[in-house]
Coordinates of C-alpha atoms in Angstrom, one line a residue:
Chain A
D27 CA 74.2 29.9 175.8
I28 CA 72.8 26.5 174.9
D29 CA 69.1 26.4 175.8
D30 CA 68.2 23.9 178.4
V31 CA 71.7 22.6 178.6
G32 CA 74.1 25.3 179.9
H33 CA 76.9 27.6 179.0
K34 CA 79.7 26.6 176.7
Y35 CA 83.0 28.4 176.6
H36 CA 85.6 28.1 173.9
L37 CA 89.1 28.8 175.2
E38 CA 92.5 29.3 173.7
L39 CA 95.2 29.0 176.3
V40 CA 98.9 28.8 176.6
L41 CA 100.2 26.2 179.1
E42 CA 103.4 27.2 180.8
D43 CA 105.7 24.7 182.6
V44 CA 105.8 25.7 186.2
L45 CA 109.3 24.4 186.4
D46 CA 110.6 26.0 183.2
K47 CA 109.0 29.3 182.3
D48 CA 110.3 29.2 178.7
S49 CA 108.6 26.0 178.0
T50 CA 105.1 26.7 176.7
V51 CA 102.5 24.8 174.7
N52 CA 99.3 26.0 173.1
C53 CA 96.0 24.5 174.0
T54 CA 92.4 24.8 173.0
A55 CA 89.5 23.7 175.1
E56 CA 85.8 23.7 175.3
V57 CA 84.1 23.9 178.7
L58 CA 80.4 23.2 179.2
Y59 CA 78.9 24.3 182.5
H60 CA 75.6 22.5 183.1
L61 CA 72.5 24.4 183.9
G62 CA 71.0 24.1 187.3
N63 CA 72.5 21.1 189.0
K64 CA 75.5 22.1 190.9
N65 CA 76.7 18.6 191.5
I66 CA 77.9 17.8 188.0
A67 CA 81.4 18.8 187.1
P68 CA 81.7 20.9 183.9
D69 CA 82.4 18.9 180.7
V70 CA 85.9 19.6 179.4
Q71 CA 87.3 18.7 176.0
F72 CA 90.8 19.8 175.1
T73 CA 93.6 19.6 172.5
I74 CA 97.2 20.2 173.2
E75 CA 99.2 21.4 170.3
G76 CA 102.6 19.8 170.5
E77 CA 104.2 17.7 173.2
L78 CA 104.7 18.0 176.9
K79 CA 108.2 17.6 178.2
N80 CA 109.3 14.1 179.1
T81 CA 109.8 13.8 182.9
D82 CA 110.7 10.1 183.2
E83 CA 114.0 10.7 184.9
A84 CA 112.7 13.0 187.6
D85 CA 109.6 10.8 188.0
N86 CA 111.6 7.6 188.5
M87 CA 114.0 9.3 190.9
F88 CA 111.1 10.5 193.1
Y89 CA 109.4 7.1 192.8
N90 CA 112.5 5.2 193.9
R91 CA 113.3 7.6 196.7
I92 CA 109.8 7.2 198.2
K93 CA 109.8 3.5 197.7
S94 CA 113.1 3.1 199.6
L95 CA 112.0 5.2 202.6
E96 CA 112.2 3.2 205.8
K97 CA 109.3 5.1 207.4
E98 CA 106.2 6.3 205.6
L99 CA 106.5 9.9 204.6
V100 CA 104.7 12.4 206.8
A101 CA 104.8 16.2 206.4
E102 CA 102.8 19.3 207.1
N103 CA 102.4 22.9 206.0
I104 CA 103.7 22.9 202.5
P105 CA 104.5 25.6 201.7
D106 CA 105.1 26.9 205.2
S107 CA 104.0 30.3 206.4
H108 CA 106.9 32.0 204.7
G109 CA 106.3 30.3 201.4
N110 CA 109.2 27.8 201.8
V111 CA 109.1 24.3 200.2
S112 CA 112.1 22.1 200.9
P113 CA 113.6 20.5 197.8
E114 CA 112.6 17.0 199.0
M115 CA 109.0 18.1 199.4
E116 CA 108.7 19.8 196.0
P117 CA 107.4 16.7 194.2
I118 CA 104.9 16.1 197.0
H119 CA 103.8 19.7 196.5
L120 CA 103.5 19.2 192.7
L121 CA 101.6 16.0 193.1
A122 CA 99.1 17.8 195.4
W123 CA 98.8 20.5 192.8
V124 CA 97.9 18.0 190.1
A125 CA 95.5 16.1 192.3
S126 CA 93.8 19.2 193.6
G127 CA 93.2 20.1 189.9
Y128 CA 91.0 17.2 189.7
V129 CA 89.1 18.1 192.9
I130 CA 88.8 21.7 191.7
W131 CA 87.4 20.6 188.3
Q132 CA 84.9 18.3 190.0
N133 CA 83.7 21.2 192.2
S134 CA 83.8 24.2 189.9
T135 CA 80.9 26.3 188.6
E136 CA 80.9 29.5 186.7
N137 CA 81.0 31.3 190.0
T138 CA 84.0 29.7 191.6
K139 CA 87.7 30.2 191.3
F140 CA 89.7 27.7 193.3
Q141 CA 93.4 27.6 194.0
L142 CA 95.4 25.2 196.1
A143 CA 96.4 27.4 199.1
Q144 CA 98.5 24.9 201.2
I145 CA 99.0 21.3 202.1
K146 CA 98.2 21.1 205.8
H147 CA 99.2 17.5 206.2
V148 CA 100.3 14.6 204.0
K149 CA 100.9 11.0 205.0
Q150 CA 102.1 8.2 202.9
V151 CA 100.0 5.1 203.0
K152 CA 102.0 1.9 202.6
R153 CA 100.8 -0.3 199.7
S154 CA 101.7 -3.8 198.7
D155 CA 101.4 -3.0 195.0
E156 CA 103.6 -0.7 192.9
Y157 CA 101.6 2.4 193.4
L158 CA 102.5 5.2 195.8
E159 CA 99.6 6.4 197.9
F160 CA 99.3 9.6 199.8
D161 CA 96.6 10.9 202.1
Y162 CA 96.5 14.7 201.9
M163 CA 94.6 17.3 203.8
I164 CA 94.8 20.4 201.7
L165 CA 93.4 23.9 201.9
L166 CA 91.6 25.3 198.9
H167 CA 91.2 29.0 198.5
E168 CA 88.0 30.0 196.8
M169 CA 88.5 33.5 195.3
V170 CA 84.9 34.8 195.1
S171 CA 83.8 33.9 198.6
Q172 CA 87.4 34.2 199.9
E173 CA 86.9 31.1 201.9
I174 CA 89.6 28.6 202.8
I175 CA 88.2 25.2 202.5
P176 CA 89.9 22.1 204.0
W177 CA 89.7 19.1 201.8
Q178 CA 90.8 15.5 202.2
M179 CA 92.1 13.6 199.2
T180 CA 93.6 10.2 198.7
V181 CA 96.1 10.2 195.8
L182 CA 97.6 7.3 193.9
W183 CA 100.6 7.8 191.7
H184 CA 102.9 5.7 189.5
P185 CA 105.5 7.0 187.0
Q186 CA 103.9 5.1 184.1
H187 CA 100.3 5.2 185.2
G188 CA 99.9 8.8 186.3
V189 CA 97.8 10.4 189.0
Q190 CA 94.5 9.2 190.4
V191 CA 92.3 10.7 193.1
T192 CA 90.6 7.7 194.6
Q193 CA 88.7 9.5 197.4
D194 CA 88.1 13.1 198.3
S195 CA 85.8 14.9 200.7
R196 CA 85.2 18.5 201.8
Q197 CA 85.9 19.0 205.5
P198 CA 84.2 21.2 208.0
K199 CA 85.9 24.6 208.4
H200 CA 87.6 24.1 211.7
A201 CA 89.0 20.7 210.7
S202 CA 92.3 22.3 209.7
E203 CA 93.1 24.4 212.8
Chain B
Q1 CA 111.7 10.3 236.5
L2 CA 113.1 9.2 233.1
D3 CA 112.4 11.7 230.3
F4 CA 112.4 9.9 226.9
W5 CA 113.5 12.0 224.0
L6 CA 113.2 9.1 221.6
S7 CA 110.5 6.8 222.9
P8 CA 110.8 3.0 222.9
R9 CA 109.4 1.6 219.6
G10 CA 110.4 -2.0 219.8
P11 CA 113.4 -4.4 219.7
G12 CA 116.1 -3.2 217.5
Y13 CA 115.2 0.5 217.8
P14 CA 117.3 3.0 219.8
V15 CA 115.9 4.9 222.8
D16 CA 117.2 8.3 223.9
V17 CA 116.5 9.3 227.5
R18 CA 117.4 12.2 229.7
V19 CA 118.3 10.9 233.2
P20 CA 118.0 13.1 236.3
F21 CA 121.1 12.9 238.4
P22 CA 119.7 10.8 241.3
S23 CA 118.6 8.1 238.8
L24 CA 121.9 7.9 237.0
Q25 CA 123.5 5.1 239.0
P26 CA 120.3 3.0 239.4
L27 CA 119.7 3.2 235.6
K28 CA 123.3 2.3 234.7
A29 CA 123.1 -0.7 237.0
H30 CA 119.8 -1.8 235.5
L31 CA 121.0 -1.5 231.9
E32 CA 124.3 -3.4 232.6
A33 CA 122.5 -6.1 234.5
N34 CA 120.3 -6.7 231.5
G35 CA 123.1 -6.5 228.9
I36 CA 121.7 -3.3 227.3
S37 CA 124.5 -1.2 225.8
Y38 CA 124.3 2.5 226.1
S39 CA 126.4 5.6 225.3
I40 CA 126.4 9.1 226.7
M41 CA 125.2 11.7 224.1
I42 CA 125.2 14.8 226.3
E43 CA 127.2 14.8 229.6
D44 CA 125.4 17.8 231.1
V45 CA 122.1 18.8 229.7
Q46 CA 121.8 21.8 232.1
A47 CA 125.0 23.3 230.8
L48 CA 123.6 23.1 227.3
V49 CA 120.3 24.7 228.4
D50 CA 122.2 27.5 230.2
H51 CA 124.3 28.2 227.2
E52 CA 121.4 28.3 224.8
R53 CA 119.6 30.8 227.1
T54 CA 122.5 33.2 227.1
E55 CA 122.8 32.9 223.3
M56 CA 119.1 33.7 222.9
L57 CA 119.3 36.7 225.1
R58 CA 122.3 38.0 223.2
S59 CA 120.6 37.5 219.8
R60 CA 117.4 39.2 220.9
R61 CA 119.4 42.2 221.8
R62 CA 120.9 42.1 218.3
L63 CA 117.7 43.7 217.0
P64 CA 118.3 45.8 213.9
L65 CA 119.7 49.0 215.3
S66 CA 119.0 50.8 212.1
T67 CA 116.8 50.5 209.1
N68 CA 119.9 49.7 207.2
T69 CA 120.4 46.3 209.0
F70 CA 116.7 45.4 208.8
D71 CA 116.0 42.4 206.6
Y72 CA 113.6 43.5 204.0
A73 CA 113.7 40.1 202.3
A74 CA 112.0 38.4 205.3
Y75 CA 108.6 38.4 207.0
H76 CA 108.5 40.0 210.4
S77 CA 106.4 40.0 213.5
L78 CA 104.2 42.9 214.5
D79 CA 106.7 43.9 217.2
E80 CA 109.5 44.0 214.7
I81 CA 107.5 46.1 212.3
Y82 CA 106.5 48.5 215.0
T83 CA 110.2 48.8 216.1
F84 CA 111.2 49.4 212.5
M85 CA 108.8 52.3 212.4
D86 CA 110.3 53.9 215.4
L87 CA 113.8 53.4 214.0
L88 CA 112.7 55.0 210.8
V89 CA 111.4 58.1 212.6
A90 CA 114.5 58.3 214.7
E91 CA 116.7 58.3 211.7
N92 CA 114.9 61.1 210.0
P93 CA 112.6 63.0 212.3
N94 CA 112.4 66.0 209.9
L95 CA 110.8 63.8 207.2
V96 CA 108.9 61.1 209.1
S97 CA 106.6 61.1 212.0
K98 CA 104.4 58.4 213.5
L99 CA 100.7 59.0 214.2
E100 CA 98.4 56.8 216.2
I101 CA 95.0 57.0 214.5
G102 CA 93.1 54.7 216.7
R103 CA 93.1 51.3 218.4
S104 CA 92.1 47.9 217.2
T105 CA 89.5 45.6 218.7
E106 CA 92.2 44.0 220.9
N107 CA 93.5 47.4 221.7
R108 CA 96.6 47.5 219.6
P109 CA 97.7 50.9 218.4
L110 CA 97.0 51.7 214.7
Y111 CA 100.0 53.6 213.4
V112 CA 100.4 55.7 210.3
L113 CA 103.7 57.0 209.1
K114 CA 103.6 60.6 207.8
F115 CA 106.2 61.7 205.3
S116 CA 106.2 65.4 204.9
K117 CA 108.7 68.1 204.0
G118 CA 106.6 70.8 205.7
G119 CA 103.6 72.9 205.1
T120 CA 100.3 72.7 206.8
N121 CA 97.8 70.1 205.8
R122 CA 99.2 69.7 202.3
P123 CA 97.3 67.6 199.7
A124 CA 98.2 64.1 200.5
I125 CA 98.6 60.5 199.2
W126 CA 97.4 57.6 201.4
I127 CA 98.7 54.1 201.1
D128 CA 97.6 51.2 203.3
T129 CA 98.9 47.6 203.4
G130 CA 97.8 44.6 205.5
I131 CA 94.1 45.3 205.7
H132 CA 93.6 41.6 205.1
S133 CA 96.0 40.0 207.5
R134 CA 96.9 36.9 205.5
E135 CA 98.2 38.9 202.6
W136 CA 101.7 39.0 204.1
V137 CA 103.5 40.4 201.0
T138 CA 101.6 43.6 201.5
Q139 CA 102.8 44.5 205.0
A140 CA 106.3 43.4 204.0
S141 CA 106.0 45.7 200.9
G142 CA 104.8 48.5 203.1
V143 CA 107.9 48.3 205.2
W144 CA 110.0 48.4 202.0
F145 CA 108.0 51.5 200.7
A146 CA 108.7 53.3 204.0
K147 CA 112.4 52.7 203.7
K148 CA 112.3 53.6 200.0
I149 CA 110.8 57.0 200.6
L150 CA 113.4 57.6 203.2
L151 CA 116.2 56.6 200.8
D152 CA 115.0 58.4 197.8
H153 CA 113.2 61.6 199.1
E154 CA 116.1 63.8 198.0
K155 CA 117.9 61.9 195.2
D156 CA 114.9 60.7 193.2
E157 CA 113.5 63.6 191.2
G158 CA 110.0 62.3 191.0
L159 CA 109.6 61.5 194.6
A160 CA 111.4 64.7 195.7
S161 CA 109.0 66.8 193.6
I162 CA 106.0 65.0 195.0
L163 CA 107.1 65.7 198.5
D164 CA 107.7 69.3 197.7
T165 CA 104.0 69.9 197.5
M166 CA 102.3 66.8 198.9
D167 CA 102.5 64.5 202.0
I168 CA 102.5 60.7 202.0
F169 CA 100.6 58.7 204.7
L170 CA 101.5 55.0 205.0
E171 CA 99.6 52.6 207.2
I172 CA 101.7 49.4 207.1
V173 CA 99.7 47.1 209.5
T174 CA 96.1 48.1 208.9
N175 CA 94.8 45.1 210.7
P176 CA 97.2 44.3 213.5
D177 CA 94.9 41.9 215.4
G178 CA 94.5 39.7 212.3
F179 CA 98.2 39.9 211.6
V180 CA 99.1 38.6 215.1
F181 CA 96.5 35.9 214.6
T182 CA 98.1 34.8 211.4
Q183 CA 101.4 34.4 213.2
T184 CA 100.2 32.6 216.3
Q185 CA 97.1 30.6 215.3
N186 CA 95.9 30.6 211.7
R187 CA 98.1 31.7 208.8
M188 CA 95.0 32.0 206.6
W189 CA 93.1 34.5 208.8
R190 CA 91.7 37.4 206.7
K191 CA 89.3 39.5 208.9
T192 CA 89.5 41.5 212.0
R193 CA 89.1 39.8 215.4
S194 CA 85.9 41.4 216.6
T195 CA 83.2 39.4 218.4
H196 CA 79.5 39.6 217.7
S197 CA 76.6 38.6 219.9
G198 CA 74.6 35.8 218.5
S199 CA 77.5 34.0 216.9
T200 CA 80.6 32.2 217.9
C201 CA 82.3 33.3 214.8
I202 CA 84.9 36.0 215.0
G203 CA 85.8 38.9 212.7
V204 CA 84.6 41.2 210.0
D205 CA 85.9 41.6 206.5
P206 CA 87.4 45.1 206.8
N207 CA 87.0 45.5 203.0
R208 CA 83.3 45.1 203.2
N209 CA 82.8 47.3 206.2
W210 CA 82.9 50.7 204.5
D211 CA 79.9 53.0 203.9
A212 CA 79.5 52.4 200.2
N213 CA 76.4 50.4 199.5
F214 CA 77.1 48.7 202.8
G215 CA 75.4 45.4 203.0
G216 CA 74.7 45.1 199.3
P217 CA 75.6 42.1 197.1
G218 CA 79.1 40.9 197.2
A219 CA 79.3 40.9 201.0
S220 CA 77.9 38.4 203.4
R221 CA 75.6 38.9 206.5
N222 CA 76.8 35.6 207.9
P223 CA 79.4 36.3 210.7
C224 CA 81.1 33.1 209.9
S225 CA 81.8 34.1 206.4
E226 CA 85.2 35.5 205.2
T227 CA 83.3 38.4 203.6
Y228 CA 81.1 39.2 206.5
H229 CA 80.3 43.0 206.3
G230 CA 79.8 43.5 210.0
P231 CA 76.7 44.7 212.0
Y232 CA 76.9 48.2 210.4
A233 CA 79.3 50.4 208.4
N234 CA 82.5 51.4 210.2
S235 CA 81.7 48.9 213.1
E236 CA 85.4 47.9 212.9
P237 CA 87.7 50.3 214.8
E238 CA 90.4 49.6 212.2
V239 CA 88.1 51.0 209.5
K240 CA 86.6 53.8 211.6
A241 CA 90.1 55.1 212.4
I242 CA 90.8 55.6 208.7
V243 CA 87.4 57.1 208.0
D244 CA 87.9 59.6 210.8
F245 CA 91.5 60.3 209.6
V246 CA 90.4 60.9 206.1
N247 CA 87.5 63.1 207.1
N248 CA 89.5 65.1 209.6
H249 CA 92.4 65.6 207.1
G250 CA 90.1 66.7 204.4
N251 CA 92.8 67.0 201.8
I252 CA 93.6 63.5 200.6
K253 CA 94.0 63.4 196.8
A254 CA 95.0 59.8 196.2
F255 CA 94.1 56.7 198.1
V256 CA 95.7 53.3 197.5
S257 CA 94.7 50.2 199.4
I258 CA 97.0 47.2 198.9
H259 CA 96.0 43.5 198.8
S260 CA 97.3 40.2 197.5
Y261 CA 97.0 38.1 195.5
S262 CA 96.0 38.1 191.8
Q263 CA 98.2 40.7 190.1
L264 CA 95.6 43.3 189.4
L265 CA 95.3 47.1 189.5
L266 CA 91.7 48.1 190.3
Y267 CA 89.7 51.3 190.5
P268 CA 86.0 51.8 191.7
Y269 CA 83.3 50.6 191.7
G270 CA 83.0 47.2 193.2
Y271 CA 79.4 47.5 194.2
T272 CA 77.9 48.5 190.9
R273 CA 78.5 48.1 187.2
T274 CA 77.8 51.8 186.6
P275 CA 81.2 53.3 185.7
V276 CA 82.6 56.0 187.8
P277 CA 82.5 59.5 186.2
D278 CA 86.3 59.5 186.0
Q279 CA 86.5 56.0 184.5
K280 CA 88.5 57.1 181.4
E281 CA 91.2 58.9 183.4
L282 CA 91.5 56.1 186.0
H283 CA 91.8 53.6 183.2
Q284 CA 94.6 55.5 181.5
I285 CA 96.5 55.9 184.8
S286 CA 96.1 52.2 185.4
E287 CA 97.5 51.4 182.0
K288 CA 100.5 53.5 182.6
A289 CA 101.0 52.3 186.1
V290 CA 100.9 48.6 185.0
A291 CA 103.3 49.3 182.2
A292 CA 105.7 50.8 184.7
L293 CA 105.3 47.8 187.0
S294 CA 105.9 45.3 184.3
S295 CA 108.9 47.0 183.0
L296 CA 111.0 45.8 185.9
Y297 CA 110.6 42.0 186.0
G298 CA 108.0 41.4 183.3
T299 CA 105.2 40.7 185.9
N300 CA 101.8 40.7 184.2
Y301 CA 99.0 42.7 185.7
K302 CA 95.4 43.2 184.5
Y303 CA 93.5 46.3 185.3
G304 CA 90.0 47.7 185.3
S305 CA 87.1 48.4 187.7
I306 CA 86.7 46.1 190.6
I307 CA 83.4 44.7 189.5
T308 CA 84.5 44.0 185.9
T309 CA 87.9 42.7 186.8
I310 CA 87.6 40.7 189.9
Y311 CA 84.1 40.4 191.4
Q312 CA 81.2 42.3 192.8
A313 CA 81.9 43.6 196.3
S314 CA 80.0 46.1 198.4
G315 CA 81.2 48.1 201.3
G316 CA 84.7 48.3 199.9
T317 CA 87.4 50.8 200.8
I318 CA 88.0 52.6 197.6
D319 CA 84.3 52.8 196.7
W320 CA 83.9 54.8 199.8
T321 CA 87.0 57.0 199.3
Y322 CA 86.0 57.7 195.7
N323 CA 82.5 58.7 196.8
Q324 CA 84.1 61.0 199.4
G325 CA 85.7 62.9 196.5
I326 CA 89.1 61.2 196.4
K327 CA 89.3 60.8 192.7
Y328 CA 92.5 58.8 192.5
S329 CA 91.4 55.8 194.4
F330 CA 93.0 52.5 193.5
T331 CA 93.4 49.0 194.9
F332 CA 96.3 46.7 194.1
E333 CA 96.3 42.9 194.2
L334 CA 100.0 42.0 194.4
R335 CA 101.9 38.8 193.4
D336 CA 101.3 36.0 192.6
T337 CA 98.4 34.5 190.6
G338 CA 98.0 31.4 192.7
R339 CA 101.1 29.3 192.6
Y340 CA 101.9 30.3 196.2
G341 CA 99.0 32.7 196.7
F342 CA 99.1 34.1 200.2
L343 CA 102.2 32.0 201.0
L344 CA 104.5 34.0 198.8
P345 CA 108.1 33.1 199.3
A346 CA 110.0 35.8 201.2
K347 CA 112.5 36.1 198.4
Q348 CA 109.8 37.6 196.3
I349 CA 109.1 40.4 198.8
V350 CA 111.7 42.9 197.5
P351 CA 111.0 42.3 193.8
T352 CA 107.3 42.7 194.4
A353 CA 107.8 45.9 196.4
Q354 CA 110.2 47.3 193.8
E355 CA 107.8 46.8 190.9
T356 CA 104.8 48.0 192.8
W357 CA 106.6 51.1 193.8
L358 CA 107.0 52.0 190.1
A359 CA 103.3 51.8 189.7
L360 CA 102.7 53.8 192.8
K361 CA 104.9 56.6 191.6
V362 CA 102.9 56.8 188.4
I363 CA 99.8 57.3 190.5
M364 CA 101.4 59.8 192.8
L365 CA 103.0 61.8 190.0
H366 CA 99.6 62.0 188.2
A367 CA 98.0 63.2 191.4
R368 CA 100.7 65.8 191.8
D369 CA 100.3 67.0 188.2
H370 CA 96.5 67.1 188.3
P371 CA 95.5 69.0 191.4
Y372 CA 91.8 69.3 192.0

């Protein structure tokens, strides 16, 4: 408890590579939830002990594949009702995962627990520069209220420049049906 | 009358069109006159349609004729699960019977399978899955549990001895209206499908509708909320049916309600931080059950009371059952921890059911060994 400021948490975590369960790395973090104002994202400071795996090859393969598509990529329901994600859509799924992490961070309080539930819709947006741009409609599952919240997010990605969420907005509940 | 299967996009792009017989010659003439090349992809569409129809009728009749050909590693429709139940009973009527304990809001039957080796009103174990319809791995696991009991009731020592003195009741689709809705309209539907005057929103959270601090914190009075507790306790026929069953039976000794996801094993209370009198024993059982579960595939579970482990919730199932005197009241939250969440890949159904069964056996054996 920090008077007049908020609540600070010290965390020791182990990060596990979703694509390689045996690959782990230790991490320490400090999270400060601000008092009162619900519109400020918590402050996060972190240190990763060691190095994250190099993914250049897979990144470039995905980048080139998308760049060479004749028609802009469009897809929906990832995973589908039965939990399936086709191999071609797996990177799209992972990209949404990362981008939703940003959205979740920006909207988290001590009383929320968000998970990405599903990509309802994703559409590639053609760009003249080197970036890939995707317009996502995702569903976030909030554990405490159990609500499923549709959320729009515009995601930019480049193998060397990483992920950026340039726009995001919460949607009204029936927007996804 | 042309029916475009690939619509015109612009010069240089192909067009696919189904041509009714009378238009065939005029269209050919028109294309040739304009120098547009064409090729025939399907000579006779009707023949193809007729063929597909016969194939579909044939494959529909290829319904699993026994519980041995049923695909446990896939998600099934309500009809398929209800058919499965009948097959199960037919294959072993001495052990299994099907009871209808009530009807849902949309008038679907609520079925409970009873596994019994005899006796009259023996002390019993209750297991329910699918109370929240979007938690598909639970109904799928329920189906697997039913088959498992059938397979093992003689050759597995533990199970055989449990059934020597106790009955097992299993409600696989506890919320059939919600389940059908997840398959036809909205995969993320959680609640029942009841309507309420004064609101356009539908459904009540069946795990907030029980008479245990009903309406308290941890449930919502907003009908549009996913945790709406309903107008009054037991307003939902799906809940009332179980309440009536439990009260009429009078001899239930263990009650397990299964949910997903989060990988947790929980005991009461959800509505208050006051520990239950049997907290120590329930905690020890949980520890053992989770160890058994993890032993199979290394799946990590946490355990504890609902309020300290997950969140405050009032009007919950096992808070009510515990207060009715059913000491061994537990709730599971099955796989996973959020990677797929409700959309757990079908190939994880069987491993999930297998590991959960080990935990259930620990609970059932404990109930058998500690009569009260």
